[in-house]
mmCIF file of C-alpha atoms and ligand atoms in Angstrom:
data_model
loop_
_atom_site.group_PDB
_atom_site.id
_atom_site.type_symbol
_atom_site.label_atom_id
_atom_site.label_comp_id
_atom_site.label_asym_id
_atom_site.label_seq_id
_atom_site.Cartn_x
_atom_site.Cartn_y
_atom_site.Cartn_z
ATOM 1 C CA MET U 1052 0.083 0.316 0.069
ATOM 2 C CA LYS U 1053 0.789 3.256 -0.755
ATOM 3 C CA LYS U 1054 1.438 5.866 1.987
ATOM 4 C CA PRO U 1055 -0.616 8.872 1.411
ATOM 5 C CA PHE U 1056 1.569 12.063 1.044
ATOM 6 C CA ASP U 1057 1.236 15.184 3.290
ATOM 7 C CA PRO U 1058 -0.930 17.878 1.676
ATOM 8 C CA SER U 1059 0.182 20.476 3.824
ATOM 9 C CA ARG U 1060 3.909 19.900 2.502
ATOM 10 C CA VAL U 1061 3.085 20.906 -0.920
ATOM 11 C CA ARG U 1062 2.567 24.141 -2.749
ATOM 12 C CA PRO U 1063 -0.914 25.671 -2.959
ATOM 13 C CA ALA U 1064 -2.060 24.460 -6.274
ATOM 14 C CA THR U 1065 -0.927 20.813 -5.523
ATOM 15 C CA ARG U 1066 -2.932 20.924 -2.270
ATOM 16 C CA LEU U 1067 -6.287 22.156 -4.036
ATOM 17 C CA VAL U 1068 -6.007 19.118 -6.475
ATOM 18 C CA HIS U 1069 -5.443 16.578 -3.836
ATOM 19 C CA GLY U 1070 -5.871 17.840 -0.227
ATOM 20 C CA GLY U 1071 -8.602 16.747 1.811
ATOM 21 C CA THR U 1072 -9.810 13.888 -0.409
ATOM 22 C CA ILE U 1073 -11.364 10.794 0.944
ATOM 23 C CA ARG U 1074 -11.477 7.832 -0.947
ATOM 24 C CA SER U 1075 -14.065 5.202 -0.695
ATOM 25 C CA GLU U 1076 -13.880 1.855 -0.903
ATOM 26 C CA PHE U 1077 -14.257 2.073 -4.562
ATOM 27 C CA GLY U 1078 -10.952 3.869 -5.247
ATOM 28 C CA GLU U 1079 -12.875 6.521 -7.271
ATOM 29 C CA THR U 1080 -10.415 9.288 -9.551
ATOM 30 C CA SER U 1081 -12.892 12.057 -8.755
ATOM 31 C CA GLU U 1082 -14.118 13.178 -5.168
ATOM 32 C CA ALA U 1083 -17.339 11.407 -4.119
ATOM 33 C CA LEU U 1084 -20.720 13.568 -3.675
ATOM 34 C CA PHE U 1085 -21.910 11.528 -0.188
ATOM 35 C CA LEU U 1086 -25.356 12.871 -0.908
ATOM 36 C CA THR U 1087 -26.516 11.663 2.305
ATOM 37 C CA GLN U 1088 -28.151 13.347 5.395
ATOM 38 C CA GLY U 1089 -26.778 10.789 7.775
ATOM 39 C CA HIS U 1090 -25.200 7.226 8.457
ATOM 40 C CA VAL U 1091 -25.635 3.909 9.717
ATOM 41 C CA TYR U 1092 -23.834 2.432 12.824
ATOM 42 C CA GLU U 1093 -22.420 -0.893 12.785
ATOM 43 C CA SER U 1094 -23.702 -1.264 16.551
ATOM 44 C CA ALA U 1095 -25.301 0.295 19.293
ATOM 45 C CA GLU U 1096 -21.997 0.998 20.843
ATOM 46 C CA GLN U 1097 -20.896 2.530 18.246
ATOM 47 C CA ALA U 1098 -23.498 5.026 17.704
ATOM 48 C CA GLU U 1099 -23.193 6.246 21.616
ATOM 49 C CA ALA U 1100 -19.407 6.678 20.466
ATOM 50 C CA ARG U 1101 -20.333 8.814 18.075
ATOM 51 C CA PHE U 1102 -22.137 10.773 20.014
ATOM 52 C CA LYS U 1103 -19.984 10.611 23.107
ATOM 53 C CA GLY U 1104 -17.229 12.020 20.223
ATOM 54 C CA THR U 1105 -14.595 9.043 20.975
ATOM 55 C CA ASP U 1106 -15.502 7.828 17.657
ATOM 56 C CA PRO U 1107 -14.245 10.175 14.673
ATOM 57 C CA GLY U 1108 -17.144 9.248 12.666
ATOM 58 C CA PHE U 1109 -19.767 10.985 10.965
ATOM 59 C CA ILE U 1110 -23.475 11.497 12.524
ATOM 60 C CA TYR U 1111 -25.654 13.787 10.581
ATOM 61 C CA ALA U 1112 -25.068 16.484 7.878
ATOM 62 C CA ARG U 1113 -26.229 19.366 9.886
ATOM 63 C CA PHE U 1114 -23.283 19.231 11.016
ATOM 64 C CA SER U 1115 -20.420 16.810 9.334
ATOM 65 C CA ASN U 1116 -20.716 15.034 5.954
ATOM 66 C CA PRO U 1117 -17.953 13.469 3.654
ATOM 67 C CA THR U 1118 -18.176 16.107 1.186
ATOM 68 C CA VAL U 1119 -18.692 18.642 2.556
ATOM 69 C CA GLN U 1120 -15.564 17.707 5.356
ATOM 70 C CA MET U 1121 -13.332 17.418 2.058
ATOM 71 C CA PHE U 1122 -13.936 21.297 0.968
ATOM 72 C CA GLU U 1123 -13.462 22.478 4.520
ATOM 73 C CA ASP U 1124 -10.126 20.267 4.661
ATOM 74 C CA ARG U 1125 -9.078 21.621 1.120
ATOM 75 C CA ILE U 1126 -9.940 25.255 1.657
ATOM 76 C CA ALA U 1127 -8.118 25.039 5.488
ATOM 77 C CA LEU U 1128 -5.232 24.102 3.768
ATOM 78 C CA LEU U 1129 -5.058 26.923 1.246
ATOM 79 C CA GLU U 1130 -5.855 29.565 3.543
ATOM 80 C CA GLY U 1131 -3.494 28.400 5.981
ATOM 81 C CA ALA U 1132 -5.865 27.440 8.558
ATOM 82 C CA GLU U 1133 -6.247 24.848 10.894
ATOM 83 C CA ALA U 1134 -10.094 24.676 10.865
ATOM 84 C CA ALA U 1135 -12.833 25.461 9.139
ATOM 85 C CA LYS U 1136 -16.725 25.144 8.791
ATOM 86 C CA ALA U 1137 -18.646 25.378 5.546
ATOM 87 C CA THR U 1138 -22.071 27.226 5.418
ATOM 88 C CA ALA U 1139 -25.229 27.532 3.149
ATOM 89 C CA THR U 1140 -24.261 30.894 2.060
ATOM 90 C CA GLY U 1141 -21.881 34.015 2.405
ATOM 91 C CA MET U 1142 -24.229 35.597 4.716
ATOM 92 C CA ALA U 1143 -24.890 32.386 6.798
ATOM 93 C CA ALA U 1144 -20.882 32.422 7.382
ATOM 94 C CA VAL U 1145 -20.529 36.331 8.622
ATOM 95 C CA ASN U 1146 -24.027 35.762 10.545
ATOM 96 C CA ALA U 1147 -22.319 32.717 12.394
ATOM 97 C CA ALA U 1148 -19.069 34.289 13.016
ATOM 98 C CA MET U 1149 -20.779 37.171 14.620
ATOM 99 C CA PHE U 1150 -23.295 35.480 16.590
ATOM 100 C CA GLY U 1151 -21.203 32.553 17.169
ATOM 101 C CA GLN U 1152 -18.384 35.082 19.276
ATOM 102 C CA LEU U 1153 -20.519 38.116 20.515
ATOM 103 C CA SER U 1154 -23.363 38.146 23.655
ATOM 104 C CA ALA U 1155 -25.379 40.635 25.086
ATOM 105 C CA GLY U 1156 -23.479 43.674 26.354
ATOM 106 C CA ASP U 1157 -20.480 43.059 24.192
ATOM 107 C CA HIS U 1158 -19.696 45.954 21.704
ATOM 108 C CA VAL U 1159 -17.757 45.318 17.556
ATOM 109 C CA VAL U 1160 -16.360 47.925 15.586
ATOM 110 C CA ALA U 1161 -16.586 48.079 11.836
ATOM 111 C CA CYS U 1162 -15.791 49.317 8.977
ATOM 112 C CA LYS U 1163 -18.336 51.555 7.295
ATOM 113 C CA ALA U 1164 -17.538 50.087 3.725
ATOM 114 C CA LEU U 1165 -19.055 46.792 4.279
ATOM 115 C CA PHE U 1166 -21.113 44.380 1.870
ATOM 116 C CA GLY U 1167 -24.652 45.500 2.668
ATOM 117 C CA SER U 1168 -26.225 42.531 4.420
ATOM 118 C CA CYS U 1169 -22.826 42.678 6.288
ATOM 119 C CA ARG U 1170 -23.721 45.955 7.683
ATOM 120 C CA TYR U 1171 -27.100 45.160 8.162
ATOM 121 C CA ILE U 1172 -26.114 42.649 10.804
ATOM 122 C CA ILE U 1173 -23.572 45.108 12.511
ATOM 123 C CA GLU U 1174 -25.718 48.269 12.001
ATOM 124 C CA THR U 1175 -29.446 46.839 12.587
ATOM 125 C CA LEU U 1176 -29.575 42.669 13.802
ATOM 126 C CA LEU U 1177 -26.811 42.971 16.563
ATOM 127 C CA PRO U 1178 -27.969 45.487 18.282
ATOM 128 C CA ARG U 1179 -31.197 44.296 18.426
ATOM 129 C CA PHE U 1180 -29.880 41.533 20.720
ATOM 130 C CA GLY U 1181 -27.948 43.609 23.042
ATOM 131 C CA VAL U 1182 -24.703 43.939 21.030
ATOM 132 C CA GLN U 1183 -23.597 48.059 20.504
ATOM 133 C CA SER U 1184 -21.897 48.361 17.261
ATOM 134 C CA THR U 1185 -19.740 51.342 15.632
ATOM 135 C CA LEU U 1186 -18.736 52.039 12.042
ATOM 136 C CA VAL U 1187 -15.775 53.654 11.080
ATOM 137 C CA ASP U 1188 -13.965 54.611 8.047
ATOM 138 C CA GLY U 1189 -11.766 51.167 7.841
ATOM 139 C CA ALA U 1190 -8.944 53.765 6.159
ATOM 140 C CA ASP U 1191 -8.374 55.846 9.175
ATOM 141 C CA LEU U 1192 -6.299 53.771 12.246
ATOM 142 C CA ALA U 1193 -7.211 56.622 14.769
ATOM 143 C CA GLN U 1194 -11.013 56.014 14.024
ATOM 144 C CA TRP U 1195 -10.538 52.253 14.707
ATOM 145 C CA GLU U 1196 -8.282 52.872 17.954
ATOM 146 C CA ALA U 1197 -10.805 56.103 19.363
ATOM 147 C CA ALA U 1198 -13.694 53.437 18.886
ATOM 148 C CA VAL U 1199 -12.621 51.331 20.671
ATOM 149 C CA ARG U 1200 -14.580 50.685 24.365
ATOM 150 C CA PRO U 1201 -14.069 48.007 27.518
ATOM 151 C CA ASN U 1202 -16.384 46.093 26.093
ATOM 152 C CA THR U 1203 -15.395 45.762 22.429
ATOM 153 C CA LYS U 1204 -15.020 42.031 21.568
ATOM 154 C CA VAL U 1205 -14.676 42.540 17.773
ATOM 155 C CA PHE U 1206 -13.065 43.672 14.931
ATOM 156 C CA PHE U 1207 -14.729 43.282 11.471
ATOM 157 C CA LEU U 1208 -13.802 44.563 8.064
ATOM 158 C CA GLU U 1209 -13.310 43.818 4.838
ATOM 159 C CA SER U 1210 -10.617 44.355 2.161
ATOM 160 C CA PRO U 1211 -10.615 45.560 -0.749
ATOM 161 C CA THR U 1212 -14.245 47.350 0.009
ATOM 162 C CA ASN U 1213 -17.312 46.738 -2.235
ATOM 163 C CA PRO U 1214 -17.599 48.644 -4.435
ATOM 164 C CA THR U 1215 -14.721 51.486 -4.142
ATOM 165 C CA LEU U 1216 -12.020 49.130 -3.681
ATOM 166 C CA GLU U 1217 -10.558 50.948 -0.415
ATOM 167 C CA VAL U 1218 -7.986 48.790 0.962
ATOM 168 C CA TYR U 1219 -7.442 48.605 4.533
ATOM 169 C CA ASP U 1220 -4.032 47.818 6.821
ATOM 170 C CA ILE U 1221 -5.160 44.276 8.170
ATOM 171 C CA ALA U 1222 -2.046 43.973 10.126
ATOM 172 C CA ALA U 1223 -2.351 47.593 11.782
ATOM 173 C CA ILE U 1224 -5.688 47.027 12.471
ATOM 174 C CA VAL U 1225 -5.078 43.593 14.132
ATOM 175 C CA ALA U 1226 -2.309 45.255 15.931
ATOM 176 C CA ILE U 1227 -4.850 47.472 17.534
ATOM 177 C CA ALA U 1228 -7.392 45.081 18.635
ATOM 178 C CA ARG U 1229 -4.371 43.201 20.211
ATOM 179 C CA LYS U 1230 -3.861 45.607 22.870
ATOM 180 C CA SER U 1231 -7.151 45.110 24.295
ATOM 181 C CA GLY U 1232 -7.676 41.496 23.403
ATOM 182 C CA ILE U 1233 -10.326 42.260 20.624
ATOM 183 C CA LYS U 1234 -10.538 39.417 18.021
ATOM 184 C CA VAL U 1235 -10.558 40.744 14.457
ATOM 185 C CA THR U 1236 -12.512 38.440 11.518
ATOM 186 C CA VAL U 1237 -12.341 39.522 7.823
ATOM 187 C CA ASP U 1238 -14.306 39.027 4.845
ATOM 188 C CA ASN U 1239 -11.804 38.122 2.364
ATOM 189 C CA VAL U 1240 -14.222 37.635 -0.724
ATOM 190 C CA PHE U 1241 -12.902 40.221 -2.639
ATOM 191 C CA ALA U 1242 -9.462 39.646 -2.340
ATOM 192 C CA THR U 1243 -10.082 35.714 -2.594
ATOM 193 C CA PRO U 1244 -7.173 33.617 -1.028
ATOM 194 C CA MET U 1245 -4.844 33.603 -3.915
ATOM 195 C CA MET U 1246 -4.462 36.973 -3.510
ATOM 196 C CA GLN U 1247 -4.531 38.016 0.458
ATOM 197 C CA SER U 1248 -4.058 35.804 3.719
ATOM 198 C CA PRO U 1249 -5.953 37.622 6.436
ATOM 199 C CA LEU U 1250 -4.849 34.597 9.151
ATOM 200 C CA ALA U 1251 -0.925 35.409 8.178
ATOM 201 C CA LEU U 1252 -1.393 39.192 8.794
ATOM 202 C CA GLY U 1253 -2.676 38.186 12.779
ATOM 203 C CA ALA U 1254 -6.401 38.074 11.984
ATOM 204 C CA ASP U 1255 -8.226 35.600 14.355
ATOM 205 C CA CYS U 1256 -10.939 34.561 11.901
ATOM 206 C CA VAL U 1257 -11.896 34.762 8.127
ATOM 207 C CA VAL U 1258 -15.035 34.566 6.130
ATOM 208 C CA TYR U 1259 -16.030 33.806 2.750
ATOM 209 C CA SER U 1260 -19.083 33.626 0.206
ATOM 210 C CA THR U 1261 -17.895 30.954 -1.908
ATOM 211 C CA THR U 1262 -20.931 32.184 -4.409
ATOM 212 C CA LYS U 1263 -17.943 34.313 -5.749
ATOM 213 C CA HIS U 1264 -14.709 33.330 -6.965
ATOM 214 C CA ILE U 1265 -14.557 30.085 -5.188
ATOM 215 C CA ASP U 1266 -17.216 28.439 -6.994
ATOM 216 C CA GLY U 1267 -16.583 30.852 -10.110
ATOM 217 C CA GLN U 1268 -18.989 29.812 -12.365
ATOM 218 C CA GLY U 1269 -22.418 31.360 -10.877
ATOM 219 C CA ARG U 1270 -24.091 28.201 -9.714
ATOM 220 C CA CYS U 1271 -23.992 27.267 -6.318
ATOM 221 C CA LEU U 1272 -24.419 29.744 -2.823
ATOM 222 C CA GLY U 1273 -21.568 28.997 -0.354
ATOM 223 C CA GLY U 1274 -19.815 29.935 2.675
ATOM 224 C CA VAL U 1275 -17.024 28.973 4.969
ATOM 225 C CA ILE U 1276 -15.616 30.069 7.997
ATOM 226 C CA LEU U 1277 -11.763 29.831 9.271
ATOM 227 C CA GLY U 1278 -9.795 29.801 12.164
ATOM 228 C CA SER U 1279 -7.422 28.208 14.357
ATOM 229 C CA LYS U 1280 -9.100 24.856 15.819
ATOM 230 C CA GLN U 1281 -9.654 26.906 19.574
ATOM 231 C CA PHE U 1282 -11.415 29.762 17.160
ATOM 232 C CA ILE U 1283 -13.679 27.355 15.593
ATOM 233 C CA GLN U 1284 -14.640 25.261 18.627
ATOM 234 C CA ASP U 1285 -14.927 27.728 21.050
ATOM 235 C CA ASN U 1286 -17.430 30.373 18.512
ATOM 236 C CA VAL U 1287 -18.816 28.406 15.877
ATOM 237 C CA TYR U 1288 -18.946 24.889 15.676
ATOM 238 C CA GLN U 1289 -21.679 24.409 18.360
ATOM 239 C CA TYR U 1290 -23.694 28.033 17.108
ATOM 240 C CA LEU U 1291 -23.463 25.820 13.216
ATOM 241 C CA ARG U 1292 -24.543 22.525 14.710
ATOM 242 C CA GLN U 1293 -27.425 23.658 16.770
ATOM 243 C CA THR U 1294 -28.814 26.466 14.442
ATOM 244 C CA GLY U 1295 -28.191 24.737 11.125
ATOM 245 C CA PRO U 1296 -26.949 27.317 8.012
ATOM 246 C CA ALA U 1297 -25.115 23.883 6.599
ATOM 247 C CA MET U 1298 -23.705 23.553 3.460
ATOM 248 C CA SER U 1299 -25.491 20.919 1.320
ATOM 249 C CA PRO U 1300 -23.579 18.165 0.069
ATOM 250 C CA PHE U 1301 -23.879 18.819 -3.477
ATOM 251 C CA ASN U 1302 -23.194 22.310 -3.033
ATOM 252 C CA ALA U 1303 -19.834 21.341 -1.355
ATOM 253 C CA TRP U 1304 -19.038 18.925 -4.057
ATOM 254 C CA VAL U 1305 -19.486 21.720 -6.771
ATOM 255 C CA VAL U 1306 -16.954 24.227 -4.768
ATOM 256 C CA LEU U 1307 -14.513 21.493 -4.051
ATOM 257 C CA LYS U 1308 -13.992 20.233 -7.488
ATOM 258 C CA SER U 1309 -13.704 24.693 -8.196
ATOM 259 C CA LEU U 1310 -11.053 24.706 -5.582
ATOM 260 C CA GLU U 1311 -8.767 22.925 -8.333
ATOM 261 C CA THR U 1312 -9.078 25.374 -10.823
ATOM 262 C CA LEU U 1313 -9.254 28.399 -8.345
ATOM 263 C CA PRO U 1314 -5.578 29.700 -8.885
ATOM 264 C CA LEU U 1315 -5.418 29.272 -12.401
ATOM 265 C CA ARG U 1316 -9.021 31.150 -12.705
ATOM 266 C CA VAL U 1317 -8.381 34.176 -10.425
ATOM 267 C CA GLU U 1318 -4.692 34.213 -11.346
ATOM 268 C CA ARG U 1319 -6.219 35.102 -14.713
ATOM 269 C CA GLN U 1320 -8.791 36.964 -14.209
ATOM 270 C CA THR U 1321 -6.288 39.174 -12.228
ATOM 271 C CA ALA U 1322 -4.027 39.781 -15.260
ATOM 272 C CA SER U 1323 -6.849 40.664 -17.391
ATOM 273 C CA ALA U 1324 -8.366 43.145 -14.620
ATOM 274 C CA ALA U 1325 -5.433 44.901 -14.325
ATOM 275 C CA LYS U 1326 -5.031 45.045 -18.090
ATOM 276 C CA ILE U 1327 -8.315 46.479 -18.545
ATOM 277 C CA ALA U 1328 -7.870 48.620 -15.807
ATOM 278 C CA ASP U 1329 -4.901 50.531 -17.532
ATOM 279 C CA ALA U 1330 -6.753 50.299 -20.731
ATOM 280 C CA LEU U 1331 -9.938 51.792 -19.208
ATOM 281 C CA ALA U 1332 -7.543 54.812 -17.861
ATOM 282 C CA GLU U 1333 -6.832 55.959 -21.409
ATOM 283 C CA LEU U 1334 -10.384 55.681 -22.718
ATOM 284 C CA PRO U 1335 -12.707 58.824 -23.405
ATOM 285 C CA GLY U 1336 -15.452 59.126 -21.057
ATOM 286 C CA ILE U 1337 -14.128 58.371 -17.960
ATOM 287 C CA THR U 1338 -13.162 60.512 -14.999
ATOM 288 C CA LYS U 1339 -11.869 57.611 -12.674
ATOM 289 C CA VAL U 1340 -10.655 54.612 -12.452
ATOM 290 C CA ILE U 1341 -10.010 52.559 -9.244
ATOM 291 C CA TYR U 1342 -8.005 49.474 -9.156
ATOM 292 C CA PRO U 1343 -5.437 48.436 -6.294
ATOM 293 C CA GLY U 1344 -3.014 47.524 -8.588
ATOM 294 C CA ARG U 1345 -2.438 50.987 -10.288
ATOM 295 C CA LYS U 1346 -0.301 53.475 -9.000
ATOM 296 C CA ASP U 1347 -3.001 55.918 -8.804
ATOM 297 C CA HIS U 1348 -4.972 54.058 -6.109
ATOM 298 C CA PRO U 1349 -4.597 55.755 -3.094
ATOM 299 C CA GLN U 1350 -3.440 52.700 -0.962
ATOM 300 C CA TYR U 1351 -1.297 51.229 -3.394
ATOM 301 C CA GLU U 1352 2.073 50.798 -1.490
ATOM 302 C CA LEU U 1353 -0.620 49.145 0.972
ATOM 303 C CA ALA U 1354 -2.017 46.802 -1.425
ATOM 304 C CA LYS U 1355 1.437 45.751 -2.947
ATOM 305 C CA ARG U 1356 2.292 44.986 0.419
ATOM 306 C CA GLN U 1357 -0.853 43.289 1.532
ATOM 307 C CA MET U 1358 -1.749 41.419 -1.543
ATOM 308 C CA ARG U 1359 -0.577 39.256 -4.025
ATOM 309 C CA GLY U 1360 -2.349 40.788 -6.879
ATOM 310 C CA GLY U 1361 -4.621 43.581 -7.420
ATOM 311 C CA SER U 1362 -7.734 41.729 -7.690
ATOM 312 C CA THR U 1363 -10.409 40.887 -10.396
ATOM 313 C CA LEU U 1364 -12.414 43.680 -9.850
ATOM 314 C CA ILE U 1365 -12.238 47.190 -11.197
ATOM 315 C CA ALA U 1366 -14.303 50.345 -10.130
ATOM 316 C CA PHE U 1367 -14.654 52.792 -12.444
ATOM 317 C CA GLU U 1368 -16.578 56.442 -13.195
ATOM 318 C CA VAL U 1369 -18.228 57.655 -16.484
ATOM 319 C CA GLU U 1370 -18.740 60.761 -17.357
ATOM 320 C CA GLY U 1371 -23.183 62.278 -16.972
ATOM 321 C CA GLY U 1372 -23.960 60.255 -13.650
ATOM 322 C CA LYS U 1373 -26.656 57.808 -13.517
ATOM 323 C CA ALA U 1374 -27.624 58.186 -17.149
ATOM 324 C CA GLY U 1375 -24.197 57.722 -18.588
ATOM 325 C CA ALA U 1376 -23.740 54.690 -16.178
ATOM 326 C CA PHE U 1377 -26.902 53.181 -17.451
ATOM 327 C CA ARG U 1378 -26.240 54.007 -21.302
ATOM 328 C CA VAL U 1379 -22.761 52.634 -20.743
ATOM 329 C CA ALA U 1380 -23.897 49.578 -19.104
ATOM 330 C CA ASN U 1381 -26.999 49.272 -21.366
ATOM 331 C CA ALA U 1382 -24.352 49.649 -24.563
ATOM 332 C CA LEU U 1383 -22.467 46.720 -23.432
ATOM 333 C CA ASN U 1384 -22.560 43.370 -25.407
ATOM 334 C CA ILE U 1385 -20.112 40.745 -24.198
ATOM 335 C CA ILE U 1386 -20.298 42.197 -20.498
ATOM 336 C CA LYS U 1387 -23.485 41.588 -18.759
ATOM 337 C CA ILE U 1388 -25.403 43.273 -16.369
ATOM 338 C CA SER U 1389 -25.656 41.537 -13.035
ATOM 339 C CA ASN U 1390 -24.576 42.000 -8.992
ATOM 340 C CA ASN U 1391 -22.753 39.391 -8.781
ATOM 341 C CA LEU U 1392 -18.960 38.841 -8.885
ATOM 342 C CA GLY U 1393 -16.370 36.583 -9.121
ATOM 343 C CA ASP U 1394 -17.893 34.560 -12.321
ATOM 344 C CA SER U 1395 -16.149 33.404 -15.331
ATOM 345 C CA LYS U 1396 -18.524 35.545 -16.920
ATOM 346 C CA SER U 1397 -17.552 39.422 -16.804
ATOM 347 C CA LEU U 1398 -20.368 41.091 -14.769
ATOM 348 C CA ILE U 1399 -21.141 45.216 -14.675
ATOM 349 C CA THR U 1400 -22.943 46.497 -11.432
ATOM 350 C CA HIS U 1401 -24.113 50.473 -10.694
ATOM 351 C CA PRO U 1402 -23.802 50.022 -7.218
ATOM 352 C CA PRO U 1403 -26.304 53.128 -6.137
ATOM 353 C CA THR U 1404 -28.948 52.055 -7.715
ATOM 354 C CA THR U 1405 -28.706 48.200 -7.232
ATOM 355 C CA THR U 1406 -26.690 46.580 -4.531
ATOM 356 C CA HIS U 1407 -26.132 50.557 -2.418
ATOM 357 C CA ASP U 1408 -29.719 51.832 -3.432
ATOM 358 C CA ARG U 1409 -30.483 51.616 0.361
ATOM 359 C CA PHE U 1410 -28.420 54.222 1.459
ATOM 360 C CA THR U 1411 -28.903 57.858 1.440
ATOM 361 C CA PRO U 1412 -27.294 60.039 -1.031
ATOM 362 C CA ALA U 1413 -25.226 61.330 1.663
ATOM 363 C CA GLU U 1414 -23.893 57.639 3.115
ATOM 364 C CA LYS U 1415 -23.292 57.146 -0.497
ATOM 365 C CA LEU U 1416 -20.890 59.859 -1.284
ATOM 366 C CA GLU U 1417 -19.423 59.112 2.420
ATOM 367 C CA MET U 1418 -18.379 55.633 0.935
ATOM 368 C CA GLY U 1419 -17.234 57.459 -2.455
ATOM 369 C CA ILE U 1420 -20.329 55.871 -4.126
ATOM 370 C CA THR U 1421 -20.991 58.967 -6.849
ATOM 371 C CA ASP U 1422 -24.103 58.080 -9.397
ATOM 372 C CA GLY U 1423 -21.951 57.318 -12.312
ATOM 373 C CA LEU U 1424 -19.786 54.727 -10.476
ATOM 374 C CA LEU U 1425 -19.560 50.943 -11.977
ATOM 375 C CA ARG U 1426 -18.388 47.885 -10.607
ATOM 376 C CA LEU U 1427 -16.811 45.524 -12.980
ATOM 377 C CA SER U 1428 -16.200 41.980 -11.978
ATOM 378 C CA VAL U 1429 -13.440 40.351 -14.692
ATOM 379 C CA GLY U 1430 -14.183 37.235 -16.127
ATOM 380 C CA LEU U 1431 -12.381 34.350 -18.060
ATOM 381 C CA GLU U 1432 -13.082 35.768 -21.735
ATOM 382 C CA ASP U 1433 -10.324 37.375 -23.711
ATOM 383 C CA PRO U 1434 -9.331 40.407 -21.989
ATOM 384 C CA ASP U 1435 -9.031 42.564 -25.149
ATOM 385 C CA ASP U 1436 -12.425 41.698 -26.221
ATOM 386 C CA LEU U 1437 -13.753 42.976 -22.718
ATOM 387 C CA ILE U 1438 -11.575 46.314 -23.988
ATOM 388 C CA GLU U 1439 -13.337 46.531 -27.232
ATOM 389 C CA ASP U 1440 -16.495 45.881 -25.367
ATOM 390 C CA LEU U 1441 -15.650 48.678 -23.107
ATOM 391 C CA ALA U 1442 -14.835 51.173 -25.675
ATOM 392 C CA GLN U 1443 -17.878 50.616 -27.575
ATOM 393 C CA ALA U 1444 -20.206 51.070 -24.800
ATOM 394 C CA LEU U 1445 -18.383 54.282 -23.874
ATOM 395 C CA LYS U 1446 -18.745 55.485 -27.434
ATOM 396 C CA THR U 1447 -22.139 55.769 -26.847
ATOM 397 C CA LEU U 1448 -21.513 58.899 -24.534
ATOM 398 C CA GLU U 1449 -20.798 60.489 -27.077
ATOM 399 C CA TRP U 1450 -24.539 60.123 -28.948
ATOM 400 C CA PRO U 1451 -27.335 62.588 -28.240
ATOM 401 C CA ALA U 1452 -29.621 62.068 -25.195
ATOM 402 C CA ASP U 1453 -32.341 60.450 -27.295
ATOM 403 C CA ALA U 1454 -30.360 57.549 -29.512
ATOM 404 C CA LYS U 1455 -31.490 54.545 -28.923
ATOM 405 C CA ILE U 1456 -28.999 51.606 -28.010
ATOM 406 C CA VAL U 1457 -29.908 48.059 -29.479
ATOM 407 C CA ARG U 1458 -28.530 45.218 -27.860
ATOM 408 C CA ILE U 1459 -27.144 41.857 -29.456
HETATM 409 C C1 PLP L 2859 -21.161 38.187 -1.612
HETATM 410 C C2 PLP L 2859 -21.010 38.665 -0.422
HETATM 411 C C3 PLP L 2859 -21.050 38.331 1.100
HETATM 412 C C4 PLP L 2859 -22.500 37.322 1.040
HETATM 413 O O1 PLP L 2859 -22.678 36.640 0.568
HETATM 414 P P1 PLP L 2859 -23.898 35.562 -0.196
HETATM 415 O O2 PLP L 2859 -22.823 34.247 -0.574
HETATM 416 O O3 PLP L 2859 -24.090 36.079 -1.052
HETATM 417 O O4 PLP L 2859 -24.332 35.102 1.000
HETATM 418 C C5 PLP L 2859 -20.429 38.784 1.884
HETATM 419 N N1 PLP L 2859 -19.450 39.829 2.113
HETATM 420 C C6 PLP L 2859 -19.172 40.111 0.547
HETATM 421 C C7 PLP L 2859 -17.787 40.734 0.587
HETATM 422 C C8 PLP L 2859 -19.549 39.493 -0.613
HETATM 423 O O5 PLP L 2859 -19.083 39.800 -1.647
#
């Protein structure tokens, strides 16, 4: 019998193909989809041992399943985390990470520029359960420092932010948290595990919506929470086990197989995004390009230090406010209008009227979300086709206001 190799000793791309694999008695090449709710026991004694935790086998898919575990073990290897727990959606992961760590009487500090539903949990939901929250400008370290109270338990942030791709100094924010024993959770969706490793920068917990780049092909919702064994055991495991936002084995199988191609996809999408960002900056009709990999990004030096690439997203502002942005989006042929991101298909969003519609004009401006802002998620198409698509769409800004655009 061949000795199995230790996937923690190989490079990331190899881990993502082999890590976490559990082979059944049939010796299948591709990981099996264990579409089962539960498991049968050889004896009543074995059932008892499973429930006591002295026999490590599976019990019930609300808290463990072989396919889900393969996904958790594989992504933990990629992230450099001791433990991972998968959830039904990215929001289930954020919700469990927050509710699992916090109790009535605690206080949480988060950056203002958060994914809409994350901000709802921090700003609206947690206070209903007696958890106070303060939102700060994530780029201003003095605000993090000043927001700390004796009962502050958690810092929560995302970087780069949605949709304006601001980059926050994770190590510096962790250093402020450490002084007061505060735990730091980072929503790492926009950077992806390929481009940024918050645990290595000192964070205690990382959350992902696997719906984005990890699936990467627009199929399944999912989420995952990663951290040390102790962190997951103390804060997350019981919350998930008892409240039930589990990832389905089918979705776990899809994202497990997607991990195999994650580096190839994200590297290609990042290279394309860098090329497109530079091309956009030269095109007429554009008033601003925001891309963390460009020298004109306000936190370029920090992004270079903290990230391994500029990300797969670009924000840009066109002339003519909302009307201009709508005209450009409507004139695109290859790039599709959608609120999603991280897909193999390039997607464009007008944040002020969709994902960030519920904010007041003043709140939008505070977050840098102007009427002409568009967010582009770069897919796997040839970047030159995408640049041509954007160039022809921007040309429509020169047309009279009542010109009719026919989509193909
Ligand atoms: C999409 C997203 C989420 C939520 O994930 P779902 O899978 O849609 O629940 C949370 N945070 C960020 C940054 C996201 O982009």
